[in-house]
Short mmCIF file of N, CA and C in Angstrom, two decimals:
data_model
loop_
_atom_site.label_atom_id
_atom_site.label_comp_id
_atom_site.label_asym_id
_atom_site.label_seq_id
_atom_site.Cartn_x
_atom_site.Cartn_y
_atom_site.Cartn_z
N UNK A 820 1.16 -1.14 -0.12
CA UNK A 820 0.02 0.16 -0.51
C UNK A 820 1.12 1.51 0.17
N UNK A 821 0.38 2.26 -0.64
CA UNK A 821 1.11 3.36 -0.55
C UNK A 821 0.60 4.56 0.16
N UNK A 822 -0.60 4.46 0.08
CA UNK A 822 -1.29 5.71 1.15
C UNK A 822 -3.02 5.45 0.79
N UNK A 823 -3.38 6.42 2.12
CA UNK A 823 -4.57 5.97 1.88
C UNK A 823 -4.84 7.01 1.70
N UNK A 824 -6.55 7.36 0.34
CA UNK A 824 -6.80 8.16 -0.30
C UNK A 824 -7.79 8.87 0.93
N UNK A 825 -8.17 9.69 1.40
CA UNK A 825 -9.42 10.28 2.46
C UNK A 825 -10.61 10.57 1.45
N UNK A 826 -11.82 9.92 1.89
CA UNK A 826 -13.30 9.93 1.07
C UNK A 826 -12.93 11.57 0.75
N UNK A 827 -14.02 11.86 -0.17
CA UNK A 827 -13.45 13.13 -1.10
C UNK A 827 -12.63 13.67 -1.66
N UNK A 828 -11.04 13.14 -1.74
CA UNK A 828 -10.26 13.16 -2.46
C UNK A 828 -10.46 13.15 -4.22
N UNK A 829 -9.39 14.21 -4.84
CA UNK A 829 -9.41 14.53 -5.49
C UNK A 829 -8.40 13.94 -6.03
N UNK A 830 -8.35 12.73 -7.14
CA UNK A 830 -7.68 12.07 -7.99
C UNK A 830 -6.74 12.46 -9.54
N UNK A 831 -5.89 12.39 -9.83
CA UNK A 831 -5.78 12.35 -11.64
C UNK A 831 -5.90 11.25 -12.12
N UNK A 832 -6.33 11.10 -13.07
CA UNK A 832 -6.73 9.70 -13.47
C UNK A 832 -5.29 8.93 -14.61
N UNK A 833 -4.13 8.77 -14.40
CA UNK A 833 -3.04 8.56 -15.10
C UNK A 833 -3.42 7.67 -16.33
N UNK A 834 -4.27 6.47 -15.88
CA UNK A 834 -4.43 5.26 -16.95
C UNK A 834 -5.30 4.17 -16.24
N UNK A 835 -6.28 4.23 -17.23
CA UNK A 835 -7.65 3.44 -16.55
C UNK A 835 -7.12 1.78 -17.51
N UNK A 836 -5.80 1.41 -16.42
CA UNK A 836 -5.14 0.21 -16.83
C UNK A 836 -6.25 -1.34 -16.80
N UNK A 837 -7.44 -1.38 -16.54
CA UNK A 837 -8.21 -2.35 -17.05
C UNK A 837 -9.95 -2.10 -16.01
N UNK A 838 -10.88 -1.84 -16.74
CA UNK A 838 -11.96 -1.87 -15.49
C UNK A 838 -12.18 -1.82 -14.61
N UNK A 839 -11.48 -2.46 -13.74
CA UNK A 839 -11.67 -2.68 -12.60
C UNK A 839 -10.33 -1.73 -11.69
N UNK A 840 -9.07 -1.32 -12.13
CA UNK A 840 -7.82 -0.70 -11.32
C UNK A 840 -7.90 0.74 -12.48
N UNK A 841 -7.89 1.88 -11.69
CA UNK A 841 -7.27 2.97 -12.25
C UNK A 841 -5.82 3.32 -11.86
N UNK A 842 -4.87 4.10 -12.55
CA UNK A 842 -3.59 4.41 -12.19
C UNK A 842 -4.09 6.13 -12.24
N UNK A 843 -3.53 6.19 -10.79
CA UNK A 843 -4.07 7.86 -10.27
C UNK A 843 -2.65 8.35 -9.37
N UNK A 844 -2.95 9.46 -9.10
CA UNK A 844 -1.76 10.49 -8.95
C UNK A 844 -2.45 11.26 -7.96
N UNK A 845 -1.99 11.75 -6.63
CA UNK A 845 -3.19 12.25 -5.57
C UNK A 845 -2.03 13.23 -5.01
N UNK A 846 -1.76 14.44 -4.55
CA UNK A 846 -1.46 15.75 -3.80
C UNK A 846 -1.74 15.53 -2.69
N UNK A 847 -1.54 15.30 -1.42
CA UNK A 847 -1.73 15.63 -0.23
C UNK A 847 -1.70 17.59 0.33
N UNK A 848 -2.43 17.11 1.30
CA UNK A 848 -2.73 18.61 2.32
C UNK A 848 -0.86 19.15 2.30
N UNK A 849 -0.11 17.94 1.81
CA UNK A 849 1.31 18.80 2.51
C UNK A 849 2.02 18.91 1.39
N UNK A 850 1.24 19.11 0.43
CA UNK A 850 1.80 18.92 -1.09
C UNK A 850 2.78 18.06 -1.47
N UNK A 851 2.56 16.67 -0.82
CA UNK A 851 3.21 15.11 -1.00
C UNK A 851 2.76 15.06 -2.41
N UNK A 852 2.71 14.40 -3.88
CA UNK A 852 2.30 13.52 -4.53
C UNK A 852 2.67 12.29 -4.44
N UNK A 853 1.55 11.32 -4.79
CA UNK A 853 1.21 9.96 -4.25
C UNK A 853 0.96 9.31 -5.84
N UNK A 854 1.58 8.85 -6.62
CA UNK A 854 1.10 7.95 -7.81
C UNK A 854 0.54 6.10 -7.66
N UNK A 855 -0.06 5.34 -7.80
CA UNK A 855 -0.29 4.56 -7.52
C UNK A 855 -1.64 4.12 -9.09
N UNK A 856 -1.87 2.63 -8.16
CA UNK A 856 -3.80 2.44 -8.21
C UNK A 856 -4.93 2.15 -7.70
N UNK A 857 -6.08 2.63 -7.85
CA UNK A 857 -6.63 2.90 -6.67
C UNK A 857 -8.33 1.51 -7.61
N UNK A 858 -8.94 1.09 -6.55
CA UNK A 858 -10.35 0.11 -7.22
C UNK A 858 -11.53 1.39 -7.93
N UNK A 859 -11.61 1.54 -9.09
CA UNK A 859 -12.12 1.90 -10.31
C UNK A 859 -13.45 1.99 -9.04
N UNK A 860 -14.27 0.45 -8.61
CA UNK A 860 -15.41 0.95 -7.86
C UNK A 860 -15.69 2.26 -7.02
N UNK A 861 -14.63 2.38 -6.45
CA UNK A 861 -14.81 3.32 -5.31
C UNK A 861 -13.90 5.07 -6.07
N UNK A 862 -14.42 5.39 -7.20
CA UNK A 862 -13.99 6.42 -7.86
C UNK A 862 -15.18 6.88 -8.52
N UNK A 863 -15.02 7.90 -8.84
CA UNK A 863 -15.99 8.82 -9.62
C UNK A 863 -15.63 10.14 -10.01
N UNK A 864 -15.79 9.89 -11.70
CA UNK A 864 -15.54 10.86 -12.66
C UNK A 864 -15.57 12.29 -12.32
N UNK A 865 -15.16 13.05 -11.89
CA UNK A 865 -15.35 15.01 -12.21
C UNK A 865 -16.15 15.54 -13.71
N UNK A 866 -16.02 14.54 -14.78
CA UNK A 866 -16.59 15.24 -15.59
C UNK A 866 -16.95 13.90 -16.55
N UNK A 867 -17.69 13.92 -17.57
CA UNK A 867 -18.75 12.65 -18.09
C UNK A 867 -17.75 12.05 -19.08
N UNK A 868 -16.39 11.97 -19.16
CA UNK A 868 -15.62 11.64 -20.20
C UNK A 868 -14.84 10.76 -18.96
N UNK A 869 -13.99 11.87 -18.01
CA UNK A 869 -13.19 11.59 -16.96
C UNK A 869 -11.79 12.34 -17.52
N UNK A 870 -11.35 12.34 -16.62
CA UNK A 870 -10.05 13.49 -16.87
C UNK A 870 -8.62 12.93 -17.59
N UNK A 871 -8.66 11.83 -17.52
CA UNK A 871 -7.91 11.40 -18.00
C UNK A 871 -7.69 11.01 -19.95
N UNK A 872 -9.37 11.19 -20.02
CA UNK A 872 -9.39 11.55 -22.02
C UNK A 872 -9.77 12.65 -22.33
N UNK A 873 -9.92 13.88 -21.17
CA UNK A 873 -10.25 15.27 -21.98
C UNK A 873 -9.29 15.65 -23.48
N UNK A 874 -8.34 15.32 -22.55
CA UNK A 874 -6.66 15.82 -23.27
C UNK A 874 -6.73 15.04 -24.67
N UNK A 875 -7.41 13.85 -24.59
CA UNK A 875 -7.12 13.45 -26.35
C UNK A 875 -8.09 12.60 -26.89
N UNK A 876 -9.06 14.29 -27.12
CA UNK A 876 -10.22 14.51 -28.06
C UNK A 876 -9.78 14.65 -29.31
N UNK A 877 -8.40 14.73 -29.79
CA UNK A 877 -7.85 14.63 -30.93
C UNK A 877 -8.23 13.25 -31.99
N UNK A 878 -7.62 12.49 -30.91
CA UNK A 878 -7.43 11.17 -31.14
C UNK A 878 -8.96 10.44 -30.84
N UNK A 879 -10.00 10.70 -29.88
CA UNK A 879 -11.25 10.05 -29.85
C UNK A 879 -11.76 9.75 -30.98
N UNK A 880 -12.14 8.53 -30.62
CA UNK A 880 -12.99 7.45 -31.27
C UNK A 880 -12.20 6.73 -32.73
N UNK A 881 -11.07 7.14 -32.77
CA UNK A 881 -10.47 6.68 -33.27
C UNK A 881 -10.10 4.97 -33.61
N UNK A 882 -10.15 4.31 -34.35
CA UNK A 882 -10.13 2.54 -34.03
C UNK A 882 -9.23 2.22 -34.53
N UNK A 883 -8.48 1.37 -34.44
CA UNK A 883 -7.43 0.49 -35.27
C UNK A 883 -7.18 -1.43 -35.09
N UNK A 884 -6.50 -1.54 -35.93
CA UNK A 884 -6.57 -2.92 -36.35
C UNK A 884 -5.37 -3.83 -35.64
N UNK A 885 -4.66 -4.32 -34.64
CA UNK A 885 -3.28 -5.05 -34.70
C UNK A 885 -3.47 -6.05 -36.19
N UNK A 886 -2.25 -5.69 -36.07
CA UNK A 886 -1.50 -6.80 -36.82
C UNK A 886 -0.93 -7.82 -37.32
N UNK A 887 -0.84 -8.22 -35.86
CA UNK A 887 -0.09 -8.99 -34.98
C UNK A 887 -0.22 -9.30 -33.52
N UNK A 888 -0.23 -10.27 -32.66
CA UNK A 888 -0.11 -10.55 -31.60
C UNK A 888 0.42 -9.12 -30.87
N UNK A 889 0.16 -8.12 -30.24
CA UNK A 889 1.11 -6.95 -29.58
C UNK A 889 1.05 -7.65 -28.34
N UNK A 890 1.92 -6.86 -27.43
CA UNK A 890 2.14 -6.43 -26.14
C UNK A 890 1.31 -5.07 -26.08
N UNK A 891 0.28 -4.88 -24.36
CA UNK A 891 -0.07 -4.00 -24.22
C UNK A 891 0.59 -3.32 -23.05
N UNK A 892 1.46 -2.14 -23.09
CA UNK A 892 2.50 -2.17 -22.05
C UNK A 892 1.94 -0.66 -21.24
N UNK A 893 2.54 -0.74 -20.13
CA UNK A 893 2.38 0.59 -19.20
C UNK A 893 2.65 1.97 -19.36
N UNK A 894 3.80 1.92 -20.39
CA UNK A 894 4.09 3.06 -20.51
C UNK A 894 4.37 2.63 -22.24
N UNK A 895 5.19 3.83 -22.50
CA UNK A 895 5.64 4.30 -23.99
C UNK A 895 6.74 4.22 -24.43
N UNK A 896 7.00 2.52 -24.43
CA UNK A 896 8.34 2.04 -24.83
C UNK A 896 8.56 0.69 -24.25
N UNK A 897 9.63 -0.48 -24.73
CA UNK A 897 9.86 -1.66 -24.61
C UNK A 897 10.13 -1.69 -23.16
N UNK A 898 10.62 -0.50 -22.51
CA UNK A 898 11.32 -1.27 -21.14
C UNK A 898 9.80 -0.73 -20.29
N UNK A 899 9.10 -0.49 -20.87
CA UNK A 899 7.90 -0.74 -19.37
C UNK A 899 6.73 -1.98 -19.57
N UNK A 900 6.40 -1.84 -18.40
CA UNK A 900 5.85 -3.53 -18.22
C UNK A 900 4.72 -3.86 -19.06
N UNK A 901 4.25 -5.16 -19.57
CA UNK A 901 3.19 -5.83 -20.22
C UNK A 901 1.75 -5.66 -19.69
N UNK A 902 0.99 -5.12 -19.39
CA UNK A 902 -0.63 -5.22 -19.34
C UNK A 902 -1.06 -6.47 -19.42
N UNK A 903 -0.83 -6.28 -21.27
CA UNK A 903 -1.74 -7.73 -21.43
C UNK A 903 -1.47 -7.77 -22.49
N UNK A 904 -2.24 -8.78 -23.30
CA UNK A 904 -1.55 -9.40 -24.88
C UNK A 904 -2.40 -8.98 -25.63
N UNK A 905 -2.75 -8.11 -26.68
CA UNK A 905 -3.79 -8.76 -27.52
C UNK A 905 -3.36 -9.39 -28.93
N UNK A 906 -4.53 -9.77 -29.12
CA UNK A 906 -4.29 -11.18 -29.89
C UNK A 906 -4.29 -10.33 -31.72
N UNK A 907 -3.57 -11.31 -32.72
CA UNK A 907 -3.90 -10.31 -33.82
C UNK A 907 -5.31 -10.34 -34.26
N UNK A 908 -5.75 -9.22 -34.97
CA UNK A 908 -6.63 -8.44 -35.32
C UNK A 908 -7.61 -8.17 -34.37
N UNK A 909 -7.49 -7.86 -33.28
CA UNK A 909 -8.12 -7.29 -32.34
C UNK A 909 -8.17 -5.57 -32.96
N UNK A 910 -9.53 -4.89 -32.27
CA UNK A 910 -9.49 -3.69 -32.56
C UNK A 910 -9.58 -2.82 -31.04
N UNK A 911 -8.98 -1.60 -31.25
CA UNK A 911 -8.94 -0.97 -30.24
C UNK A 911 -9.52 0.44 -30.44
N UNK A 912 -9.39 0.82 -29.60
CA UNK A 912 -9.81 2.17 -29.27
C UNK A 912 -8.39 3.65 -29.36
N UNK A 913 -8.58 4.47 -30.14
CA UNK A 913 -6.82 5.33 -29.95
C UNK A 913 -7.09 6.24 -29.20
N UNK A 914 -6.60 5.96 -27.99
CA UNK A 914 -6.82 7.41 -27.31
C UNK A 914 -6.29 8.60 -27.23
N UNK A 915 -4.91 8.59 -27.74
CA UNK A 915 -3.39 9.46 -27.46
C UNK A 915 -2.85 9.17 -28.73
N UNK A 916 -2.19 9.74 -29.53
CA UNK A 916 -0.65 9.75 -30.62
C UNK A 916 0.52 10.02 -29.85
N UNK A 917 0.81 9.44 -28.60
CA UNK A 917 1.53 9.68 -27.32
C UNK A 917 2.98 10.41 -28.71
N UNK A 918 2.79 9.58 -29.42
CA UNK A 918 4.39 10.15 -30.36
C UNK A 918 4.46 8.97 -31.64
N UNK A 919 5.00 9.25 -32.40
CA UNK A 919 5.04 8.56 -33.80
C UNK A 919 5.14 6.64 -33.96
N UNK A 920 5.47 6.79 -32.74
CA UNK A 920 6.42 4.59 -32.26
C UNK A 920 5.18 4.19 -32.04
N UNK A 921 4.53 5.09 -30.65
CA UNK A 921 4.03 4.52 -29.78
C UNK A 921 2.62 5.26 -29.57
N UNK A 922 1.10 4.73 -29.32
CA UNK A 922 -0.17 5.15 -29.58
C UNK A 922 -1.00 4.50 -28.01
N UNK A 923 -0.89 5.33 -27.27
CA UNK A 923 -2.37 4.82 -26.02
C UNK A 923 -3.53 4.38 -26.60
N UNK A 924 -3.62 3.29 -26.44
CA UNK A 924 -5.39 2.93 -26.98
C UNK A 924 -6.13 2.12 -25.44
N UNK A 925 -7.67 1.85 -25.92
CA UNK A 925 -7.96 0.65 -25.06
C UNK A 925 -8.50 -0.42 -25.47
N UNK A 926 -8.70 -1.69 -25.21
CA UNK A 926 -9.02 -2.97 -25.60
C UNK A 926 -9.56 -3.22 -24.81
N UNK A 927 -11.22 -3.76 -25.50
CA UNK A 927 -12.13 -4.64 -24.71
C UNK A 927 -11.64 -6.06 -25.12
N UNK A 928 -11.56 -6.93 -24.05
CA UNK A 928 -11.81 -8.02 -24.10
C UNK A 928 -12.76 -9.71 -23.92
N UNK A 929 -12.47 -10.76 -24.38
CA UNK A 929 -13.90 -11.39 -24.94
C UNK A 929 -14.76 -11.34 -23.51
N UNK A 930 -13.83 -11.22 -22.34
CA UNK A 930 -14.54 -11.41 -21.23
C UNK A 930 -15.32 -9.99 -20.74
N UNK A 931 -15.46 -8.87 -21.16
CA UNK A 931 -16.26 -7.52 -21.26
C UNK A 931 -15.26 -6.51 -20.43
N UNK A 932 -13.94 -7.08 -20.36
CA UNK A 932 -12.66 -6.40 -19.72
C UNK A 932 -12.11 -5.63 -20.41
N UNK A 933 -11.90 -4.29 -19.92
CA UNK A 933 -10.96 -3.43 -21.07
C UNK A 933 -9.92 -2.58 -20.58
N UNK A 934 -9.12 -2.65 -20.85
CA UNK A 934 -7.22 -2.07 -20.61
C UNK A 934 -7.40 -0.79 -21.45
N UNK A 935 -6.41 -0.23 -20.64
CA UNK A 935 -4.89 0.21 -21.38
C UNK A 935 -4.13 1.05 -21.26
N UNK A 936 -3.07 0.77 -22.31
CA UNK A 936 -2.27 1.23 -22.37
C UNK A 936 -1.63 1.76 -23.52
N UNK A 937 -0.15 0.93 -23.62
CA UNK A 937 0.97 1.78 -24.85
C UNK A 937 0.72 0.42 -25.66
N UNK A 938 0.65 0.89 -27.06
CA UNK A 938 0.77 -0.23 -27.97
C UNK A 938 1.74 0.12 -29.38
N UNK A 939 2.66 -0.79 -29.83
CA UNK A 939 3.60 -0.56 -30.90
C UNK A 939 2.79 0.18 -32.59
N UNK A 940 3.02 1.56 -32.73
CA UNK A 940 1.90 1.73 -34.16
C UNK A 940 2.05 1.21 -35.18
N UNK A 941 3.50 0.16 -35.06
CA UNK A 941 4.13 -0.07 -36.12
C UNK A 941 3.01 -1.75 -36.35
N UNK A 942 1.95 -1.71 -35.69
CA UNK A 942 1.75 -2.45 -35.44
C UNK A 942 0.03 -2.63 -35.56
N UNK A 943 -0.01 -1.52 -35.78
CA UNK A 943 -1.81 -1.20 -35.73
C UNK A 943 -1.52 -0.71 -37.49
N UNK A 944 -3.05 -1.45 -37.65
CA UNK A 944 -3.25 -0.61 -38.86
C UNK A 944 -5.00 0.08 -38.59
N UNK A 945 -4.76 1.54 -38.98
CA UNK A 945 -5.95 2.54 -38.21
C UNK A 945 -6.87 2.32 -39.25
N UNK A 946 -8.57 2.63 -38.70
CA UNK A 946 -9.13 2.78 -39.77
C UNK A 946 -8.96 3.60 -41.49
N UNK A 947 -8.66 4.17 -41.25
CA UNK A 947 -8.87 5.33 -42.14
C UNK A 947 -7.72 5.36 -43.17
N UNK A 948 -6.24 5.16 -42.30
CA UNK A 948 -5.61 4.42 -43.47
C UNK A 948 -5.94 3.52 -44.27
N UNK A 949 -6.30 2.52 -42.65
CA UNK A 949 -6.34 0.81 -43.68
C UNK A 949 -7.55 1.19 -44.93
N UNK A 950 -8.75 2.06 -44.96
CA UNK A 950 -9.46 1.80 -46.24
C UNK A 950 -9.24 2.48 -47.44
N UNK A 951 -7.90 3.63 -46.96
CA UNK A 951 -7.46 3.92 -48.30
C UNK A 951 -6.31 3.47 -49.02
N UNK A 952 -5.84 2.05 -48.32
CA UNK A 952 -4.88 1.08 -48.86
C UNK A 952 -5.22 0.09 -49.22
N UNK A 953 -6.60 -0.13 -48.90
CA UNK A 953 -6.73 -1.82 -49.23
C UNK A 953 -7.14 -1.68 -50.67
N UNK A 954 -7.23 -0.45 -51.54
CA UNK A 954 -7.13 -0.73 -52.98
C UNK A 954 -5.85 -0.43 -53.42
N UNK A 955 -4.95 -0.25 -53.28
CA UNK A 955 -3.45 0.28 -53.67
C UNK A 955 -2.79 -0.56 -53.55
N UNK A 956 -2.01 -0.81 -55.18
CA UNK A 956 -1.26 -1.49 -55.17
C UNK A 956 0.16 -0.76 -55.63
N UNK A 957 1.07 -1.43 -55.78
CA UNK A 957 2.70 -1.35 -55.87
C UNK A 957 3.09 -2.50 -57.49
N UNK A 958 4.55 -2.19 -56.97
CA UNK A 958 5.13 -2.89 -58.50
C UNK A 958 6.76 -2.62 -57.56
N UNK A 959 7.41 -4.07 -57.82
CA UNK A 959 8.59 -4.32 -57.32
C UNK A 959 9.64 -3.91 -58.24
N UNK A 960 10.61 -3.06 -57.93
CA UNK A 960 11.42 -2.77 -58.68
C UNK A 960 13.03 -3.89 -59.15
N UNK A 961 12.70 -4.63 -57.79
CA UNK A 961 13.76 -5.17 -58.49
C UNK A 961 12.92 -6.88 -57.83
N UNK A 962 14.35 -7.59 -58.16
CA UNK A 962 13.37 -9.04 -56.66
C UNK A 962 13.70 -8.63 -55.14
N UNK A 963 12.56 -9.25 -54.76
CA UNK A 963 12.76 -8.52 -53.18
C UNK A 963 12.10 -9.43 -52.56
N UNK A 964 12.57 -9.56 -51.02
CA UNK A 964 12.10 -10.85 -50.27
C UNK A 964 11.07 -9.97 -48.92
N UNK A 965 10.32 -11.03 -49.37
CA UNK A 965 8.57 -10.93 -48.89
C UNK A 965 8.81 -11.25 -47.66
N UNK A 966 9.02 -10.79 -46.52
CA UNK A 966 8.99 -11.18 -44.75
C UNK A 966 7.98 -11.32 -44.15
N UNK A 967 7.87 -12.38 -43.25
CA UNK A 967 7.04 -12.58 -41.76
C UNK A 967 6.89 -10.87 -40.93
N UNK A 968 7.68 -10.88 -40.96
CA UNK A 968 7.56 -9.09 -39.95
C UNK A 968 7.91 -7.84 -40.70
N UNK A 969 8.01 -6.77 -40.63
CA UNK A 969 9.00 -5.67 -40.49
C UNK A 969 10.46 -4.80 -40.39
N UNK A 970 11.39 -5.85 -40.89
CA UNK A 970 12.48 -5.53 -40.35
C UNK A 970 13.22 -7.09 -41.19
N UNK A 971 14.65 -7.22 -41.26
CA UNK A 971 15.14 -8.07 -41.78
C UNK A 971 15.56 -8.79 -41.16
N UNK A 972 15.50 -8.81 -39.98
CA UNK A 972 15.11 -9.76 -39.06
C UNK A 972 14.14 -11.34 -38.92
N UNK A 973 13.28 -10.83 -39.84
CA UNK A 973 12.04 -12.00 -39.82
C UNK A 973 12.41 -13.32 -40.94
N UNK A 974 12.17 -13.93 -40.73
CA UNK A 974 11.90 -15.15 -42.14
C UNK A 974 11.57 -14.54 -43.64
N UNK A 975 12.71 -14.98 -44.47
CA UNK A 975 12.03 -14.78 -46.02
C UNK A 975 10.52 -16.28 -46.12
N UNK A 976 9.50 -15.75 -46.35
CA UNK A 976 8.27 -15.97 -46.64
C UNK A 976 8.28 -16.54 -48.08
N UNK A 977 8.66 -15.80 -49.04
CA UNK A 977 8.60 -16.06 -50.75
C UNK A 977 9.65 -14.71 -51.55
N UNK A 978 10.01 -14.86 -52.43
CA UNK A 978 11.06 -14.06 -53.04
C UNK A 978 10.20 -13.08 -54.26
N UNK A 979 9.76 -12.38 -54.09
CA UNK A 979 9.02 -11.60 -55.33
C UNK A 979 10.04 -11.32 -56.09
N UNK A 980 9.59 -11.41 -57.79
CA UNK A 980 10.04 -11.31 -58.93
C UNK A 980 9.94 -9.95 -58.85
N UNK A 981 10.99 -8.96 -59.66
CA UNK A 981 11.30 -7.89 -60.45
C UNK A 981 9.87 -7.81 -60.98
N UNK A 982 9.20 -6.26 -61.21
CA UNK A 982 8.52 -6.36 -61.97
C UNK A 982 6.65 -6.61 -61.19
N UNK A 983 6.14 -7.40 -60.30
CA UNK A 983 5.37 -8.20 -59.70
C UNK A 983 4.69 -6.91 -59.02
N UNK A 984 3.06 -7.25 -59.35
CA UNK A 984 2.40 -6.25 -58.69
C UNK A 984 1.61 -6.80 -57.52
N UNK A 985 2.08 -6.27 -56.20
CA UNK A 985 1.69 -6.65 -54.89
C UNK A 985 -0.33 -5.39 -55.02
N UNK A 986 -0.27 -6.26 -53.54
CA UNK A 986 -1.54 -5.21 -53.52
C UNK A 986 -1.25 -4.94 -51.56
N UNK A 987 -0.92 -3.73 -51.75
CA UNK A 987 -0.99 -2.96 -50.72
C UNK A 987 -1.80 -2.68 -48.79
N UNK A 988 -1.92 -3.81 -48.26
CA UNK A 988 -2.61 -3.40 -47.30
C UNK A 988 -2.43 -3.09 -46.04
N UNK A 989 -1.39 -2.45 -45.52
CA UNK A 989 -0.83 -1.26 -44.59
C UNK A 989 0.15 -0.93 -44.75
N UNK A 990 -0.01 0.70 -44.56
CA UNK A 990 1.38 1.75 -44.80
C UNK A 990 1.80 1.98 -43.35
N UNK A 991 1.40 1.18 -42.70
CA UNK A 991 1.31 1.98 -40.86
C UNK A 991 3.36 2.11 -40.87
N UNK A 992 3.68 1.60 -41.19
CA UNK A 992 4.97 1.61 -40.73
C UNK A 992 5.61 1.42 -42.37
N UNK A 993 6.12 3.17 -42.35
CA UNK A 993 6.88 3.75 -43.56
C UNK A 993 7.92 3.61 -44.19
N UNK A 994 8.60 2.68 -43.64
CA UNK A 994 9.66 1.54 -44.39
C UNK A 994 9.64 0.80 -44.75
N UNK A 995 8.33 -0.31 -44.03
CA UNK A 995 8.10 -1.58 -44.37
C UNK A 995 6.44 -2.12 -44.71
N UNK A 996 5.75 -2.07 -45.61
CA UNK A 996 4.19 -2.34 -46.16
C UNK A 996 3.94 -3.99 -45.50
N UNK A 997 2.83 -4.14 -45.85
CA UNK A 997 1.91 -5.14 -45.58
C UNK A 997 1.53 -5.10 -46.62
N UNK A 998 1.77 -6.61 -47.35
CA UNK A 998 1.77 -6.74 -48.76
C UNK A 998 1.32 -7.93 -48.98
N UNK A 999 0.26 -8.56 -50.42
CA UNK A 999 0.11 -9.44 -50.80
C UNK A 999 0.15 -9.46 -51.88
N UNK A 1000 0.33 -10.61 -52.37
CA UNK A 1000 0.99 -11.18 -53.50
C UNK A 1000 0.49 -12.38 -54.53
N UNK A 1001 -0.03 -12.62 -55.27
CA UNK A 1001 -0.69 -13.69 -56.17
C UNK A 1001 -0.02 -14.29 -57.31
N UNK A 1002 0.66 -15.44 -56.81
CA UNK A 1002 2.20 -15.93 -57.97
C UNK A 1002 1.23 -16.46 -58.88
N UNK A 1003 2.04 -16.85 -60.15
CA UNK A 1003 1.31 -17.38 -61.41
C UNK A 1003 0.66 -18.87 -61.63
N UNK A 1004 1.18 -19.73 -59.98
CA UNK A 1004 0.40 -20.87 -59.62
C UNK A 1004 -1.05 -20.19 -59.14
N UNK A 1005 -1.25 -18.97 -58.95
CA UNK A 1005 -2.44 -18.96 -58.09
C UNK A 1005 -2.44 -18.70 -56.60
N UNK A 1006 -1.22 -19.51 -56.07
CA UNK A 1006 -0.55 -19.06 -54.58
C UNK A 1006 -0.56 -17.29 -54.57
N UNK A 1007 -1.95 -16.89 -53.01
CA UNK A 1007 -1.59 -15.88 -52.50
C UNK A 1007 -0.62 -15.86 -50.96
N UNK A 1008 0.45 -15.16 -51.42
CA UNK A 1008 1.07 -14.97 -50.16
C UNK A 1008 1.33 -13.37 -49.49
N UNK A 1009 1.03 -13.63 -48.01
CA UNK A 1009 1.29 -12.52 -47.58
C UNK A 1009 2.10 -12.20 -46.72
N UNK A 1010 2.94 -10.61 -46.91
CA UNK A 1010 4.02 -10.26 -45.22
C UNK A 1010 4.16 -8.96 -45.58
N UNK A 1011 5.83 -9.13 -45.30
CA UNK A 1011 5.84 -7.40 -45.31
C UNK A 1011 6.73 -7.16 -46.07
N UNK A 1012 6.96 -5.91 -47.17
CA UNK A 1012 8.37 -5.68 -48.02
C UNK A 1012 8.99 -4.32 -47.54
N UNK A 1013 9.95 -4.29 -48.20
CA UNK A 1013 10.77 -3.06 -47.70
C UNK A 1013 10.14 -1.92 -48.73
N UNK A 1014 9.72 -0.77 -48.44
CA UNK A 1014 8.70 0.02 -49.35
C UNK A 1014 10.00 0.90 -50.13
N UNK A 1015 11.34 0.93 -50.09
CA UNK A 1015 12.36 1.88 -50.71
C UNK A 1015 11.88 1.00 -51.78
N UNK A 1016 11.39 -0.56 -52.20
CA UNK A 1016 11.77 -1.35 -53.17
C UNK A 1016 10.51 -1.72 -54.33
N UNK A 1017 9.47 -0.47 -53.48
CA UNK A 1017 8.12 -0.72 -55.04
C UNK A 1017 7.79 1.14 -55.07
N UNK A 1018 7.35 0.86 -56.15
CA UNK A 1018 6.78 2.38 -56.53
C UNK A 1018 5.85 2.02 -56.97
#
């Protein structure tokens, strides 16, 4: 236990980690600031949207889909603890685009529990970009490795021939595009290709 909050105390909600526990900060009468977790059952929002969400209006309501199983973290970076793991294809609500690499999102699981935290933007396909990219195509400028993930550290799924036409599924990562390719045999391959070799 960090401290006991008196009845009627005003706290700042930093993160609605899940529907049962909120991360909050509280400054007592002596000016000492405490940060920790409090049961949501005993907190009442001072505004309809909650103080934690009021500054996130620019991203309010925007949804995104995970393109891989993805760690939801307590902060914007891999050094923060994992709150939960989001399954591939999960729909999340974007609360704040903290920076270009990490977004604050909320996710409601199959049990109805809502989790809030930070995820890598590289593995999110936003609703707006997803719709505009769904029908776009590109052509390989050379023989190109189609990889299982966005980076050279991932395994090669298929080698795309020079001049191949691919369908761009996601441009979330500006360096690596998620694409699909149908070969001469009619087989369709999906993976990631370096954007610099696509036109």
